[in-house]
Amino acid sequence: MEHTPENITAFRAARWRVRTAKIAAAMCGGWPLSDGLHTREYAQCMETLRKAEEHLASFPQEWLQLYDELRAEEESPHSRSPNMLGGTLPPDLRQPRGE
């Protein structure tokens, strides 16, 4: 598979689908000791997750490894941004108030 913008966009979308499907499956599972794991919705979430993971597996393994390496670099303690949302603050918000 070539590194075209379309393929890279499709790869990013596939990664996003897997991440959101995992979150949805966890939410459908419900609280511990609930019957959430035995519902139709949970089965649908797990099926969606299975399909998303199969689609992601269709991309080259090197892409997955490269993505994981980039994520590890981004999550290093030296690269954390001061903003809790993961972005950087706009320049006008970096100045202390009253100046």
mmCIF file of C-alpha atoms in Angstrom:
data_model
loop_
_atom_site.group_PDB
_atom_site.id
_atom_site.type_symbol
_atom_site.label_atom_id
_atom_site.label_comp_id
_atom_site.label_asym_id
_atom_site.label_seq_id
_atom_site.Cartn_x
_atom_site.Cartn_y
_atom_site.Cartn_z
ATOM 1 C CA MET A 1 0.000 0.000 0.000
ATOM 2 C CA GLU A 2 1.395 3.367 -1.008
ATOM 3 C CA HIS A 3 1.735 6.422 1.211
ATOM 4 C CA THR A 4 -0.831 8.508 -0.631
ATOM 5 C CA PRO A 5 -2.876 11.178 1.146
ATOM 6 C CA GLU A 6 -6.010 9.087 0.591
ATOM 7 C CA ASN A 7 -4.457 5.968 2.147
ATOM 8 C CA ILE A 8 -3.090 7.915 5.101
ATOM 9 C CA THR A 9 -6.510 9.500 5.669
ATOM 10 C CA ALA A 10 -8.142 6.063 5.479
ATOM 11 C CA PHE A 11 -5.589 4.700 7.969
ATOM 12 C CA ARG A 12 -6.264 7.523 10.417
ATOM 13 C CA ALA A 13 -10.006 6.964 10.072
ATOM 14 C CA ALA A 14 -9.554 3.236 10.713
ATOM 15 C CA ARG A 15 -7.525 3.949 13.863
ATOM 16 C CA TRP A 16 -10.214 6.369 15.014
ATOM 17 C CA ARG A 17 -12.965 3.800 14.381
ATOM 18 C CA VAL A 18 -11.169 1.229 16.530
ATOM 19 C CA ARG A 19 -10.653 3.711 19.354
ATOM 20 C CA THR A 20 -14.278 4.872 19.365
ATOM 21 C CA ALA A 21 -15.589 1.311 19.014
ATOM 22 C CA LYS A 22 -13.591 0.304 22.107
ATOM 23 C CA ILE A 23 -15.097 3.199 24.044
ATOM 24 C CA ALA A 24 -18.603 2.322 22.845
ATOM 25 C CA ALA A 25 -18.137 -1.332 23.818
ATOM 26 C CA ALA A 26 -16.960 -0.306 27.282
ATOM 27 C CA MET A 27 -19.959 1.981 27.707
ATOM 28 C CA CYS A 28 -22.399 -0.681 26.490
ATOM 29 C CA GLY A 29 -20.878 -3.158 28.917
ATOM 30 C CA GLY A 30 -22.336 -1.189 31.760
ATOM 31 C CA TRP A 31 -21.262 -1.228 35.371
ATOM 32 C CA PRO A 32 -19.705 -4.230 37.078
ATOM 33 C CA LEU A 33 -22.254 -6.858 38.133
ATOM 34 C CA SER A 34 -24.836 -5.513 35.678
ATOM 35 C CA ASP A 35 -26.351 -7.453 32.807
ATOM 36 C CA GLY A 36 -24.740 -5.064 30.324
ATOM 37 C CA LEU A 37 -22.600 -7.799 28.770
ATOM 38 C CA HIS A 38 -25.659 -9.816 27.793
ATOM 39 C CA THR A 39 -27.532 -7.160 25.835
ATOM 40 C CA ARG A 40 -28.165 -6.798 22.132
ATOM 41 C CA GLU A 41 -26.468 -3.382 22.172
ATOM 42 C CA TYR A 42 -23.283 -4.826 23.630
ATOM 43 C CA ALA A 43 -23.245 -7.547 20.969
ATOM 44 C CA GLN A 44 -23.637 -4.880 18.284
ATOM 45 C CA CYS A 45 -20.788 -2.845 19.779
ATOM 46 C CA MET A 46 -18.531 -5.889 19.831
ATOM 47 C CA GLU A 47 -19.397 -6.680 16.207
ATOM 48 C CA THR A 48 -18.579 -3.096 15.220
ATOM 49 C CA LEU A 49 -15.278 -3.350 17.085
ATOM 50 C CA ARG A 50 -14.426 -6.640 15.366
ATOM 51 C CA LYS A 51 -15.088 -5.130 11.918
ATOM 52 C CA ALA A 52 -13.088 -1.998 12.752
ATOM 53 C CA GLU A 53 -10.114 -4.082 13.908
ATOM 54 C CA GLU A 54 -10.292 -6.228 10.758
ATOM 55 C CA HIS A 55 -10.284 -3.104 8.588
ATOM 56 C CA LEU A 56 -7.322 -1.670 10.489
ATOM 57 C CA ALA A 57 -5.456 -4.966 10.035
ATOM 58 C CA SER A 58 -5.701 -4.504 6.254
ATOM 59 C CA PHE A 59 -3.098 -1.718 6.470
ATOM 60 C CA PRO A 60 0.635 -2.538 6.492
ATOM 61 C CA GLN A 61 2.036 -3.567 9.863
ATOM 62 C CA GLU A 62 4.801 -0.959 9.481
ATOM 63 C CA TRP A 63 2.189 1.800 9.544
ATOM 64 C CA LEU A 64 0.829 0.528 12.848
ATOM 65 C CA GLN A 65 4.322 0.333 14.357
ATOM 66 C CA LEU A 66 5.222 3.815 13.114
ATOM 67 C CA TYR A 67 1.997 5.219 14.547
ATOM 68 C CA ASP A 68 2.670 3.581 17.923
ATOM 69 C CA GLU A 69 6.221 4.992 17.964
ATOM 70 C CA LEU A 70 4.945 8.489 17.179
ATOM 71 C CA ARG A 71 2.309 8.230 19.915
ATOM 72 C CA ALA A 72 4.958 7.130 22.424
ATOM 73 C CA GLU A 73 7.072 10.184 21.561
ATOM 74 C CA GLU A 74 4.051 12.470 21.926
ATOM 75 C CA GLU A 75 3.236 11.007 25.335
ATOM 76 C CA SER A 76 6.716 11.438 26.772
ATOM 77 C CA PRO A 77 6.818 13.588 29.931
ATOM 78 C CA HIS A 78 9.007 16.179 28.201
ATOM 79 C CA SER A 79 6.505 16.849 25.427
ATOM 80 C CA ARG A 80 3.379 17.401 27.530
ATOM 81 C CA SER A 81 1.636 20.670 26.962
ATOM 82 C CA PRO A 82 0.413 22.870 29.802
ATOM 83 C CA ASN A 83 -3.158 22.650 28.528
ATOM 84 C CA MET A 84 -5.157 19.777 30.029
ATOM 85 C CA LEU A 85 -6.960 19.289 26.715
ATOM 86 C CA GLY A 86 -3.714 18.372 24.983
ATOM 87 C CA GLY A 87 -3.226 21.541 22.952
ATOM 88 C CA THR A 88 -1.223 24.649 23.521
ATOM 89 C CA LEU A 89 -2.713 27.830 24.836
ATOM 90 C CA PRO A 90 -3.158 30.761 22.456
ATOM 91 C CA PRO A 91 -0.518 33.487 22.975
ATOM 92 C CA ASP A 92 -2.996 35.943 24.515
ATOM 93 C CA LEU A 93 -3.949 33.395 27.215
ATOM 94 C CA ARG A 94 -0.350 32.710 28.192
ATOM 95 C CA GLN A 95 0.066 36.188 29.702
ATOM 96 C CA PRO A 96 -0.847 36.626 33.368
ATOM 97 C CA ARG A 97 -4.004 38.630 33.967
ATOM 98 C CA GLY A 98 -3.740 42.261 34.966
ATOM 99 C CA GLU A 99 -0.749 43.107 32.807
#
